[in-house]
mmCIF file of C-alpha atoms in Angstrom:
data_model
loop_
_atom_site.group_PDB
_atom_site.id
_atom_site.type_symbol
_atom_site.label_atom_id
_atom_site.label_comp_id
_atom_site.label_asym_id
_atom_site.label_seq_id
_atom_site.Cartn_x
_atom_site.Cartn_y
_atom_site.Cartn_z
ATOM 1 C CA MET A 1 -40.283 6.690 -101.666
ATOM 2 C CA VAL A 2 -39.301 10.074 -100.285
ATOM 3 C CA LYS A 3 -39.796 11.602 -103.704
ATOM 4 C CA LYS A 4 -43.345 10.149 -103.974
ATOM 5 C CA LYS A 5 -44.232 11.552 -100.535
ATOM 6 C CA SER A 6 -42.941 14.958 -101.576
ATOM 7 C CA ILE A 7 -45.051 14.912 -104.722
ATOM 8 C CA LEU A 8 -48.121 13.864 -102.695
ATOM 9 C CA LEU A 9 -47.562 16.622 -100.152
ATOM 10 C CA MET A 10 -47.165 19.175 -102.933
ATOM 11 C CA ALA A 11 -50.437 18.031 -104.516
ATOM 12 C CA LEU A 12 -52.299 18.252 -101.201
ATOM 13 C CA SER A 13 -50.823 21.680 -100.538
ATOM 14 C CA PHE A 14 -52.020 22.872 -103.956
ATOM 15 C CA ILE A 15 -55.577 21.650 -103.283
ATOM 16 C CA VAL A 16 -55.707 23.324 -99.839
ATOM 17 C CA LEU A 17 -54.275 26.539 -101.252
ATOM 18 C CA SER A 18 -56.802 26.490 -104.096
ATOM 19 C CA ILE A 19 -59.693 26.143 -101.649
ATOM 20 C CA LEU A 20 -58.416 29.013 -99.493
ATOM 21 C CA VAL A 21 -57.529 31.398 -102.278
ATOM 22 C CA PHE A 22 -60.137 30.353 -104.839
ATOM 23 C CA PRO A 23 -63.257 29.226 -102.911
ATOM 24 C CA GLY A 24 -65.116 28.519 -106.135
ATOM 25 C CA PHE A 25 -62.648 25.712 -106.851
ATOM 26 C CA ALA A 26 -64.162 23.612 -104.068
ATOM 27 C CA GLN A 27 -67.739 24.466 -105.035
ATOM 28 C CA THR A 28 -67.633 23.478 -108.681
ATOM 29 C CA ALA A 29 -69.446 20.213 -108.046
ATOM 30 C CA LYS A 30 -72.206 22.015 -106.109
ATOM 31 C CA ALA A 31 -73.753 23.841 -109.052
ATOM 32 C CA ALA A 32 -77.522 24.213 -108.839
ATOM 33 C CA VAL A 33 -79.638 21.398 -110.215
ATOM 34 C CA ILE A 34 -83.388 21.246 -110.688
ATOM 35 C CA GLY A 35 -84.924 19.560 -107.654
ATOM 36 C CA GLY A 36 -81.974 20.352 -105.386
ATOM 37 C CA GLN A 37 -81.671 22.924 -102.642
ATOM 38 C CA LEU A 38 -80.371 26.356 -103.556
ATOM 39 C CA THR A 39 -80.107 28.363 -100.342
ATOM 40 C CA ALA A 40 -78.464 31.389 -101.964
ATOM 41 C CA PRO A 41 -78.378 32.759 -105.513
ATOM 42 C CA GLU A 42 -75.428 31.642 -107.600
ATOM 43 C CA GLN A 43 -73.014 34.039 -109.270
ATOM 44 C CA GLY A 44 -74.824 35.959 -112.005
ATOM 45 C CA TRP A 45 -78.178 35.728 -110.195
ATOM 46 C CA LYS A 46 -79.972 37.699 -107.483
ATOM 47 C CA ARG A 47 -82.890 36.737 -105.246
ATOM 48 C CA PHE A 48 -86.230 38.306 -104.324
ATOM 49 C CA ASP A 49 -88.296 37.031 -101.395
ATOM 50 C CA ASP A 50 -91.897 35.861 -101.740
ATOM 51 C CA HIS A 51 -93.122 38.919 -99.769
ATOM 52 C CA ASN A 52 -91.810 41.360 -102.384
ATOM 53 C CA PRO A 53 -94.692 43.763 -103.215
ATOM 54 C CA LEU A 54 -94.070 43.331 -106.958
ATOM 55 C CA ILE A 55 -95.111 39.666 -106.718
ATOM 56 C CA LYS A 56 -98.877 39.420 -107.222
ATOM 57 C CA TYR A 57 -100.964 36.619 -105.716
ATOM 58 C CA ASN A 58 -104.246 35.866 -107.478
ATOM 59 C CA GLY A 59 -106.328 34.442 -104.677
ATOM 60 C CA THR A 60 -105.544 34.217 -100.979
ATOM 61 C CA PRO A 61 -101.971 33.090 -100.291
ATOM 62 C CA LEU A 62 -101.352 30.864 -97.268
ATOM 63 C CA ASN A 63 -98.549 31.869 -94.913
ATOM 64 C CA GLN A 64 -96.132 29.003 -94.372
ATOM 65 C CA ASN A 65 -94.859 28.266 -90.863
ATOM 66 C CA SER A 66 -91.553 29.765 -89.805
ATOM 67 C CA GLY A 67 -88.675 27.603 -88.686
ATOM 68 C CA GLN A 68 -88.837 25.396 -91.775
ATOM 69 C CA GLY A 69 -85.655 26.637 -93.416
ATOM 70 C CA LEU A 70 -87.511 28.889 -95.846
ATOM 71 C CA TYR A 71 -85.653 31.812 -97.416
ATOM 72 C CA ASN A 72 -85.867 34.740 -94.953
ATOM 73 C CA ASP A 73 -88.039 32.377 -92.878
ATOM 74 C CA THR A 74 -91.083 33.133 -95.056
ATOM 75 C CA GLY A 75 -93.065 31.382 -97.752
ATOM 76 C CA TYR A 76 -96.483 31.578 -99.383
ATOM 77 C CA GLY A 77 -98.670 28.639 -100.316
ATOM 78 C CA VAL A 78 -100.928 28.935 -103.338
ATOM 79 C CA SER A 79 -103.893 26.565 -103.535
ATOM 80 C CA GLY A 80 -106.447 25.471 -106.109
ATOM 81 C CA LYS A 81 -106.372 27.307 -109.415
ATOM 82 C CA ASP A 82 -104.887 30.444 -107.841
ATOM 83 C CA SER A 83 -101.655 31.763 -109.338
ATOM 84 C CA VAL A 84 -98.562 33.883 -108.799
ATOM 85 C CA GLU A 85 -97.623 36.632 -111.270
ATOM 86 C CA PHE A 86 -94.684 39.000 -111.561
ATOM 87 C CA TYR A 87 -92.729 40.953 -114.155
ATOM 88 C CA PHE A 88 -88.961 41.031 -114.412
ATOM 89 C CA THR A 89 -86.231 42.347 -116.662
ATOM 90 C CA GLY A 90 -83.358 40.133 -117.724
ATOM 91 C CA THR A 91 -82.597 36.923 -119.580
ATOM 92 C CA LYS A 92 -83.218 34.197 -116.989
ATOM 93 C CA MET A 93 -85.425 33.211 -114.064
ATOM 94 C CA ARG A 94 -85.541 30.569 -111.340
ATOM 95 C CA PHE A 95 -88.527 29.577 -109.201
ATOM 96 C CA ILE A 96 -87.507 28.654 -105.656
ATOM 97 C CA GLY A 97 -90.131 26.633 -103.751
ATOM 98 C CA ALA A 98 -90.662 24.166 -100.937
ATOM 99 C CA ASN A 99 -91.349 20.454 -101.506
ATOM 100 C CA TYR A 100 -93.451 18.212 -99.249
ATOM 101 C CA ASN A 101 -95.537 15.042 -99.228
ATOM 102 C CA ASN A 102 -98.884 16.891 -99.515
ATOM 103 C CA ARG A 103 -98.042 18.028 -103.075
ATOM 104 C CA SER A 104 -99.052 16.317 -106.297
ATOM 105 C CA THR A 105 -96.630 13.698 -107.607
ATOM 106 C CA SER A 106 -97.343 14.853 -111.173
ATOM 107 C CA ALA A 107 -95.795 17.923 -112.762
ATOM 108 C CA ASN A 108 -98.961 19.930 -112.136
ATOM 109 C CA ILE A 109 -97.423 23.384 -111.638
ATOM 110 C CA GLU A 110 -97.142 25.239 -114.940
ATOM 111 C CA VAL A 111 -94.913 28.212 -115.749
ATOM 112 C CA TYR A 112 -95.996 30.697 -118.414
ATOM 113 C CA ILE A 113 -93.646 33.409 -119.663
ATOM 114 C CA ASP A 114 -95.054 36.142 -121.865
ATOM 115 C CA GLY A 115 -98.175 34.010 -122.323
ATOM 116 C CA SER A 116 -96.368 30.854 -123.496
ATOM 117 C CA LEU A 117 -96.091 27.647 -121.472
ATOM 118 C CA LYS A 118 -92.382 27.130 -120.732
ATOM 119 C CA GLY A 119 -92.603 24.016 -118.599
ATOM 120 C CA SER A 120 -94.037 22.449 -115.465
ATOM 121 C CA PHE A 121 -92.804 20.866 -112.250
ATOM 122 C CA SER A 122 -93.854 18.950 -109.160
ATOM 123 C CA GLN A 123 -93.159 19.886 -105.549
ATOM 124 C CA TYR A 124 -93.660 16.395 -104.176
ATOM 125 C CA SER A 125 -91.150 15.068 -101.676
ATOM 126 C CA SER A 126 -91.425 12.443 -98.937
ATOM 127 C CA SER A 127 -90.159 15.023 -96.423
ATOM 128 C CA LEU A 128 -90.089 18.801 -96.199
ATOM 129 C CA ILE A 129 -87.341 20.473 -98.241
ATOM 130 C CA ALA A 130 -87.214 24.282 -98.344
ATOM 131 C CA GLN A 131 -85.450 26.540 -100.868
ATOM 132 C CA VAL A 132 -85.703 24.041 -103.701
ATOM 133 C CA LEU A 133 -84.825 25.004 -107.261
ATOM 134 C CA ASN A 134 -88.089 23.892 -108.898
ATOM 135 C CA PHE A 135 -87.794 25.554 -112.297
ATOM 136 C CA GLU A 136 -85.280 27.421 -114.439
ATOM 137 C CA VAL A 137 -85.428 29.199 -117.770
ATOM 138 C CA THR A 138 -82.485 30.907 -119.513
ATOM 139 C CA GLY A 139 -81.765 32.458 -122.900
ATOM 140 C CA LEU A 140 -84.661 34.917 -122.837
ATOM 141 C CA SER A 141 -84.413 38.237 -124.643
ATOM 142 C CA ASP A 142 -82.994 41.035 -122.499
ATOM 143 C CA ALA A 143 -86.348 42.733 -121.973
ATOM 144 C CA LYS A 144 -89.346 42.821 -119.639
ATOM 145 C CA HIS A 145 -91.101 39.480 -119.174
ATOM 146 C CA LYS A 146 -94.379 38.509 -117.557
ATOM 147 C CA VAL A 147 -94.360 35.286 -115.518
ATOM 148 C CA LYS A 148 -97.405 33.367 -114.338
ATOM 149 C CA VAL A 149 -97.093 30.229 -112.203
ATOM 150 C CA GLN A 150 -100.283 28.218 -111.714
ATOM 151 C CA SER A 151 -101.384 24.735 -110.707
ATOM 152 C CA ASN A 152 -103.358 22.951 -113.433
ATOM 153 C CA ASP A 153 -105.418 21.117 -110.804
ATOM 154 C CA ASN A 154 -106.524 21.835 -107.234
ATOM 155 C CA GLY A 155 -103.153 21.115 -105.700
ATOM 156 C CA LEU A 156 -101.080 23.276 -103.389
ATOM 157 C CA PHE A 157 -97.700 24.743 -104.274
ATOM 158 C CA VAL A 158 -95.347 27.014 -102.350
ATOM 159 C CA ILE A 159 -93.282 29.979 -103.536
ATOM 160 C CA ASP A 160 -90.200 30.690 -101.433
ATOM 161 C CA ALA A 161 -88.258 33.117 -103.650
ATOM 162 C CA ILE A 162 -87.490 34.194 -107.215
ATOM 163 C CA ASP A 163 -83.989 34.337 -108.725
ATOM 164 C CA ILE A 164 -83.371 36.440 -111.843
ATOM 165 C CA SER A 165 -80.445 37.846 -113.801
ATOM 166 C CA GLU A 166 -78.025 39.798 -111.624
ATOM 167 C CA THR A 167 -78.416 42.783 -113.957
ATOM 168 C CA GLY A 168 -82.235 42.566 -114.030
ATOM 169 C CA ASP A 169 -84.978 43.565 -111.620
ATOM 170 C CA LEU A 170 -88.537 42.869 -110.603
ATOM 171 C CA VAL A 171 -90.660 45.620 -112.134
ATOM 172 C CA ALA A 172 -94.234 46.886 -112.087
ATOM 173 C CA PRO A 173 -96.517 45.921 -115.007
ATOM 174 C CA ASP A 174 -96.514 49.439 -116.476
ATOM 175 C CA VAL A 175 -92.733 49.830 -116.450
ATOM 176 C CA THR A 176 -90.874 49.718 -119.749
ATOM 177 C CA PRO A 177 -87.252 48.977 -118.804
ATOM 178 C CA ASN A 178 -85.419 50.313 -121.811
ATOM 179 C CA PRO A 179 -87.355 52.896 -123.805
ATOM 180 C CA THR A 180 -85.318 54.424 -126.618
ATOM 181 C CA THR A 181 -83.375 56.994 -124.664
ATOM 182 C CA THR A 182 -82.692 60.541 -125.764
ATOM 183 C CA LYS A 183 -81.581 62.106 -122.475
ATOM 184 C CA LEU A 184 -80.864 61.077 -118.902
ATOM 185 C CA PHE A 185 -81.035 63.699 -116.135
ATOM 186 C CA VAL A 186 -79.534 63.438 -112.646
ATOM 187 C CA GLY A 187 -81.230 65.237 -109.748
ATOM 188 C CA GLU A 188 -80.868 65.323 -105.977
ATOM 189 C CA ASN A 189 -80.855 61.548 -105.376
ATOM 190 C CA SER A 190 -83.335 61.029 -108.200
ATOM 191 C CA MET A 191 -83.091 60.224 -111.906
ATOM 192 C CA TYR A 192 -85.175 61.163 -114.950
ATOM 193 C CA LEU A 193 -85.240 59.650 -118.409
ATOM 194 C CA LEU A 194 -86.728 61.507 -121.374
ATOM 195 C CA ASP A 195 -87.440 58.933 -124.078
ATOM 196 C CA ALA A 196 -87.824 59.282 -127.831
ATOM 197 C CA ASN A 197 -91.626 59.299 -127.479
ATOM 198 C CA GLY A 198 -91.575 62.454 -125.385
ATOM 199 C CA GLU A 199 -92.457 60.665 -122.153
ATOM 200 C CA VAL A 200 -90.636 61.067 -118.848
ATOM 201 C CA TRP A 201 -89.632 58.232 -116.509
ATOM 202 C CA SER A 202 -88.442 58.801 -112.944
ATOM 203 C CA TRP A 203 -86.996 56.909 -109.995
ATOM 204 C CA GLY A 204 -85.133 57.551 -106.747
ATOM 205 C CA SER A 205 -85.906 59.783 -103.755
ATOM 206 C CA ASN A 206 -89.314 61.430 -103.688
ATOM 207 C CA ASP A 207 -89.636 63.410 -100.444
ATOM 208 C CA TYR A 208 -90.960 66.469 -102.282
ATOM 209 C CA GLY A 209 -92.989 64.619 -104.894
ATOM 210 C CA GLN A 210 -90.160 65.335 -107.341
ATOM 211 C CA LEU A 211 -90.799 62.084 -109.217
ATOM 212 C CA GLY A 212 -94.126 63.499 -110.409
ATOM 213 C CA LEU A 213 -96.025 60.297 -109.593
ATOM 214 C CA GLY A 214 -98.674 61.773 -107.302
ATOM 215 C CA ASP A 215 -97.094 60.701 -104.001
ATOM 216 C CA THR A 216 -93.904 60.947 -101.944
ATOM 217 C CA THR A 217 -92.921 57.280 -102.140
ATOM 218 C CA LYS A 218 -89.440 56.518 -103.462
ATOM 219 C CA ARG A 219 -89.056 54.258 -106.497
ATOM 220 C CA THR A 220 -86.270 51.789 -107.233
ATOM 221 C CA VAL A 221 -87.319 51.126 -110.837
ATOM 222 C CA LYS A 222 -88.129 53.416 -113.756
ATOM 223 C CA THR A 223 -91.765 54.522 -113.595
ATOM 224 C CA LYS A 224 -93.518 56.569 -116.268
ATOM 225 C CA ILE A 225 -95.020 59.870 -115.152
ATOM 226 C CA PRO A 226 -98.690 59.539 -116.145
ATOM 227 C CA GLY A 227 -100.317 62.107 -118.411
ATOM 228 C CA LEU A 228 -97.033 63.739 -119.430
ATOM 229 C CA THR A 229 -96.521 63.416 -123.210
ATOM 230 C CA GLY A 230 -94.877 65.355 -126.007
ATOM 231 C CA ILE A 231 -92.040 66.573 -123.769
ATOM 232 C CA THR A 232 -89.032 67.958 -125.636
ATOM 233 C CA ASP A 233 -86.763 68.969 -122.762
ATOM 234 C CA ILE A 234 -86.576 69.101 -118.979
ATOM 235 C CA ILE A 235 -84.553 70.833 -116.289
ATOM 236 C CA VAL A 236 -83.845 69.184 -112.937
ATOM 237 C CA LYS A 237 -83.054 71.544 -110.078
ATOM 238 C CA ASN A 238 -83.187 71.383 -106.260
ATOM 239 C CA ASN A 239 -85.821 68.660 -105.862
ATOM 240 C CA PHE A 240 -88.082 70.119 -108.525
ATOM 241 C CA VAL A 241 -88.411 69.566 -112.265
ATOM 242 C CA ILE A 242 -89.463 71.788 -115.178
ATOM 243 C CA ALA A 243 -90.621 70.180 -118.438
ATOM 244 C CA LEU A 244 -91.264 71.789 -121.840
ATOM 245 C CA LYS A 245 -93.940 70.314 -124.089
ATOM 246 C CA SER A 246 -93.883 70.492 -127.882
ATOM 247 C CA ASP A 247 -96.938 72.826 -127.883
ATOM 248 C CA GLY A 248 -95.124 75.412 -125.731
ATOM 249 C CA LYS A 249 -96.685 74.477 -122.410
ATOM 250 C CA VAL A 250 -94.382 74.275 -119.398
ATOM 251 C CA TYR A 251 -94.997 71.885 -116.515
ATOM 252 C CA GLY A 252 -93.407 71.688 -113.108
ATOM 253 C CA TRP A 253 -93.516 69.517 -109.998
ATOM 254 C CA GLY A 254 -91.647 68.838 -106.772
ATOM 255 C CA ASN A 255 -90.282 71.264 -104.180
ATOM 256 C CA ASN A 256 -92.227 74.527 -104.413
ATOM 257 C CA THR A 257 -91.260 76.179 -101.116
ATOM 258 C CA SER A 258 -89.890 79.099 -103.147
ATOM 259 C CA GLY A 259 -93.119 79.426 -105.134
ATOM 260 C CA VAL A 260 -91.446 78.945 -108.530
ATOM 261 C CA LEU A 261 -94.381 76.812 -109.690
ATOM 262 C CA GLY A 262 -96.997 79.335 -108.565
ATOM 263 C CA ALA A 263 -99.506 79.164 -105.724
ATOM 264 C CA VAL A 264 -100.052 75.409 -105.866
ATOM 265 C CA GLY A 265 -98.631 74.365 -102.500
ATOM 266 C CA GLU A 266 -95.137 73.781 -101.167
ATOM 267 C CA ILE A 267 -95.036 70.174 -102.384
ATOM 268 C CA VAL A 268 -96.334 69.501 -105.903
ATOM 269 C CA LYS A 269 -96.649 65.741 -106.396
ATOM 270 C CA GLN A 270 -97.617 65.694 -110.071
ATOM 271 C CA PRO A 271 -96.995 67.952 -113.090
ATOM 272 C CA VAL A 272 -98.873 71.266 -113.202
ATOM 273 C CA ASN A 273 -98.999 73.606 -116.189
ATOM 274 C CA PHE A 274 -97.811 77.075 -115.129
ATOM 275 C CA GLU A 275 -96.569 78.689 -118.373
ATOM 276 C CA ASN A 276 -97.567 78.642 -122.072
ATOM 277 C CA ASN A 277 -96.185 79.658 -125.466
ATOM 278 C CA ILE A 278 -92.561 78.923 -124.469
ATOM 279 C CA THR A 279 -90.105 77.882 -127.173
ATOM 280 C CA ALA A 280 -87.138 76.902 -124.962
ATOM 281 C CA ILE A 281 -86.161 76.556 -121.334
ATOM 282 C CA ASP A 282 -82.877 78.252 -120.509
ATOM 283 C CA GLY A 283 -80.308 76.067 -118.798
ATOM 284 C CA ALA A 284 -81.744 72.767 -120.068
ATOM 285 C CA ASN A 285 -79.186 69.965 -120.089
#
């Protein structure tokens, strides 16, 4: 009898120790399921709130009341044939919504990815449930994807958040996430990618317009510098950039307090041509 008690105590001690040292051991049975609550992204996922500026609402979204357990205490309702659109990079996506008894009982909410219908779901519930995993898709190619979520009737649905691959991101429509790379340049808290097509992509700090995008707003995703093509090399210096085009033209933008770009102002927010007939730029990386 004493031996059995000892074995039982050892087993209980192992379980307690496993929970303390390996928290995931106790959570194995709580894996996300469609229709269940998912109040935080699981391992391998990350979450974006419904107010993210890269989520586009076609129509007039309806603010949901706070205090309902919504993610970050916010949610948007979409009514009628209005829709929600966004672009993301990665291989998987989850739609996090809010279920209630004023939703359709049929699976009237359709999810299109890259123009193809991937499935549909209902947000009906007899009582209010926030942060519900309504839809999931995995196994996508590791690329940029367009998502459109739309009701196929006049019903209401609510978006609470979007979960995507931990290594992915929400991106703007004109962003190509992985152009064939030839060179990557590191500046003062900013980055520049020169792709095989001779186009330049930038992201990071932008206090001096050094991203070349026509403003001083920082970017967290790669954004193509418009109108800049045929570039063969660039130099990144103290918050300004010099770019050489295949026809010998040289462009510059960013911090111009020293006047290196000519008399075009102290902050140059987009590329300006200031030299011609140049075959190389000395000091290029």
